[in-house]
Tab-separated table of N, CA and C in Angstrom:
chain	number	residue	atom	x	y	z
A	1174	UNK	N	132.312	-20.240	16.784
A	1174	UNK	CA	133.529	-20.757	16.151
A	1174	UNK	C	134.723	-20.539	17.078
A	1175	UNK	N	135.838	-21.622	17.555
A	1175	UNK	CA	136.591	-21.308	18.149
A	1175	UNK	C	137.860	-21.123	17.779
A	1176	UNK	N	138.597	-20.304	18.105
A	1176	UNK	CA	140.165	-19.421	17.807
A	1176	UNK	C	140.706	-21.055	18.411
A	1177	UNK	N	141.492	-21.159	17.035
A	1177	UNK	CA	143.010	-21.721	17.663
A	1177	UNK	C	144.181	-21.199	18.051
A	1178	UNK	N	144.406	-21.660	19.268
A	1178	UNK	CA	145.541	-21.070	20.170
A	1178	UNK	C	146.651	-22.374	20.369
A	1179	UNK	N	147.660	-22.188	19.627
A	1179	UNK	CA	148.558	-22.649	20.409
A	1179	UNK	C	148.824	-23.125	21.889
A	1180	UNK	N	148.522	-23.985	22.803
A	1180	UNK	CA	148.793	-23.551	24.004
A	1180	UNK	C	149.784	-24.766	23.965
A	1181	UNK	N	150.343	-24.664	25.509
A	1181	UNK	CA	151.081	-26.091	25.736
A	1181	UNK	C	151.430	-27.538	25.710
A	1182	UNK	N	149.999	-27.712	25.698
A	1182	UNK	CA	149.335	-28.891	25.592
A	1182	UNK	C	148.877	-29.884	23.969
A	1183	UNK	N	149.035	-28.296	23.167
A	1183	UNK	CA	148.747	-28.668	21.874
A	1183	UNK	C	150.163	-28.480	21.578
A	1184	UNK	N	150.729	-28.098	21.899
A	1184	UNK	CA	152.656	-28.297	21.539
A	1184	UNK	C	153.107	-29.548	21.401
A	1185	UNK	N	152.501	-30.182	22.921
A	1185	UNK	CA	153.098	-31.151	23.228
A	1185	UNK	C	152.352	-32.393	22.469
A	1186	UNK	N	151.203	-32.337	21.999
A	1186	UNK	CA	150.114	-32.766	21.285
A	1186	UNK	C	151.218	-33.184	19.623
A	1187	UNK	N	151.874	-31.704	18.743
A	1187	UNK	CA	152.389	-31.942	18.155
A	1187	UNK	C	153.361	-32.370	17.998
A	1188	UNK	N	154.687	-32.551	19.069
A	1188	UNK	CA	155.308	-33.180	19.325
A	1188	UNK	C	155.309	-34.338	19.477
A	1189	UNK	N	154.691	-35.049	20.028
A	1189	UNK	CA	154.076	-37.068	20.074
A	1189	UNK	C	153.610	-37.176	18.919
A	1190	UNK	N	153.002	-36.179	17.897
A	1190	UNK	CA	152.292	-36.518	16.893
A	1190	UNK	C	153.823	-37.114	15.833
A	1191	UNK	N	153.856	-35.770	16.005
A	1191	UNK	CA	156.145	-35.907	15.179
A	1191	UNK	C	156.304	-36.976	15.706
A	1192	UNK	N	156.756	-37.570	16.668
A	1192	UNK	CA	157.514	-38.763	16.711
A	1192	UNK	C	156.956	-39.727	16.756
A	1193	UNK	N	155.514	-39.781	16.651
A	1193	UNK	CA	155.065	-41.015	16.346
A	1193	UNK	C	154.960	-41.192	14.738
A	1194	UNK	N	154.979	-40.804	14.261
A	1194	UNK	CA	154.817	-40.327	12.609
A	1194	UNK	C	156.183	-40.748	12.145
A	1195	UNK	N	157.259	-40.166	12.919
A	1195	UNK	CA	158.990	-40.608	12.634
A	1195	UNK	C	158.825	-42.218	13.084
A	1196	UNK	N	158.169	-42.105	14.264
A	1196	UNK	CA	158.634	-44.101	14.464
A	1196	UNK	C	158.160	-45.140	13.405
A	1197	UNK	N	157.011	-44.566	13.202
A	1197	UNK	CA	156.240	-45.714	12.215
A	1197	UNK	C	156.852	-45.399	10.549
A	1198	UNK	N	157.575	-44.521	10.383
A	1198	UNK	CA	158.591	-44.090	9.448
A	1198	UNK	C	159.497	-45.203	8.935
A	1199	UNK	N	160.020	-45.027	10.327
A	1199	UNK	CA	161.060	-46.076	10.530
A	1199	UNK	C	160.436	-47.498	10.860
A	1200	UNK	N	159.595	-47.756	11.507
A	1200	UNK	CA	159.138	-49.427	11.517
A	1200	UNK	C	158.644	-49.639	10.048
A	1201	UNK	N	158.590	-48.722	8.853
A	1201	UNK	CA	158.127	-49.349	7.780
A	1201	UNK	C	159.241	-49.487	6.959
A	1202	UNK	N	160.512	-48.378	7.025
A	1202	UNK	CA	161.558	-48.697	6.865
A	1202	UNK	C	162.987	-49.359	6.855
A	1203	UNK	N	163.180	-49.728	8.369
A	1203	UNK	CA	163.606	-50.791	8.897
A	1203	UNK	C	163.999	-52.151	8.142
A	1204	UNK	N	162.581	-52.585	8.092
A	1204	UNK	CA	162.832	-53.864	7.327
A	1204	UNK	C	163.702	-53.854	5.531
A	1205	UNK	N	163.486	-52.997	5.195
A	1205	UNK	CA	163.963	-52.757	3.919
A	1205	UNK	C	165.604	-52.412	3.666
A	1206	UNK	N	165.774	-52.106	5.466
A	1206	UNK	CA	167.211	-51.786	5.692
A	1206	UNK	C	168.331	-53.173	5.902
A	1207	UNK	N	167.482	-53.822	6.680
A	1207	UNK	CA	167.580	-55.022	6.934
A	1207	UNK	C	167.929	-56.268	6.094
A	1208	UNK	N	166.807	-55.808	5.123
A	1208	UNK	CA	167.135	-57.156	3.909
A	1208	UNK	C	168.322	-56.622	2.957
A	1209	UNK	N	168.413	-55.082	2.650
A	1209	UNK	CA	169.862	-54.760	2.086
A	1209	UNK	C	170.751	-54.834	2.400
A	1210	UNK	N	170.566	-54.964	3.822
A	1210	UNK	CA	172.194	-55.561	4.644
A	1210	UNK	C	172.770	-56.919	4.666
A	1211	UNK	N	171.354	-57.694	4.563
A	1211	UNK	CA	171.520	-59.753	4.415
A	1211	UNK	C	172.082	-59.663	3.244
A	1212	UNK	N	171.336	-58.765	2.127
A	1212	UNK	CA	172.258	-58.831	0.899
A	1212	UNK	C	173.421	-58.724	0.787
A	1213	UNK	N	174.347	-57.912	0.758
A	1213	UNK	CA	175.501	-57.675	1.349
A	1213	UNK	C	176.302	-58.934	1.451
């Protein structure tokens, strides 16, 4: 069984994970921003 270790690589692993998770956030959000503003 192997120990999880934090190392650098898995930092940086969670980091791209975060902002890819925030982008597609926002590309699903976006549009919804969009059409409340045409409203307007």
């Amino acid at each position: 069984m192997m120990r999880v270790r934090y190392t650098r690589g898995q930092n940086l692993f969670n980091v791209f994970n975060l902002l890819f998770l925030t982008a597609l956030a926002l590309a699903m959000f976006l549009p919804f921003l969009n059409v409340i503003a045409q409203s307007f």
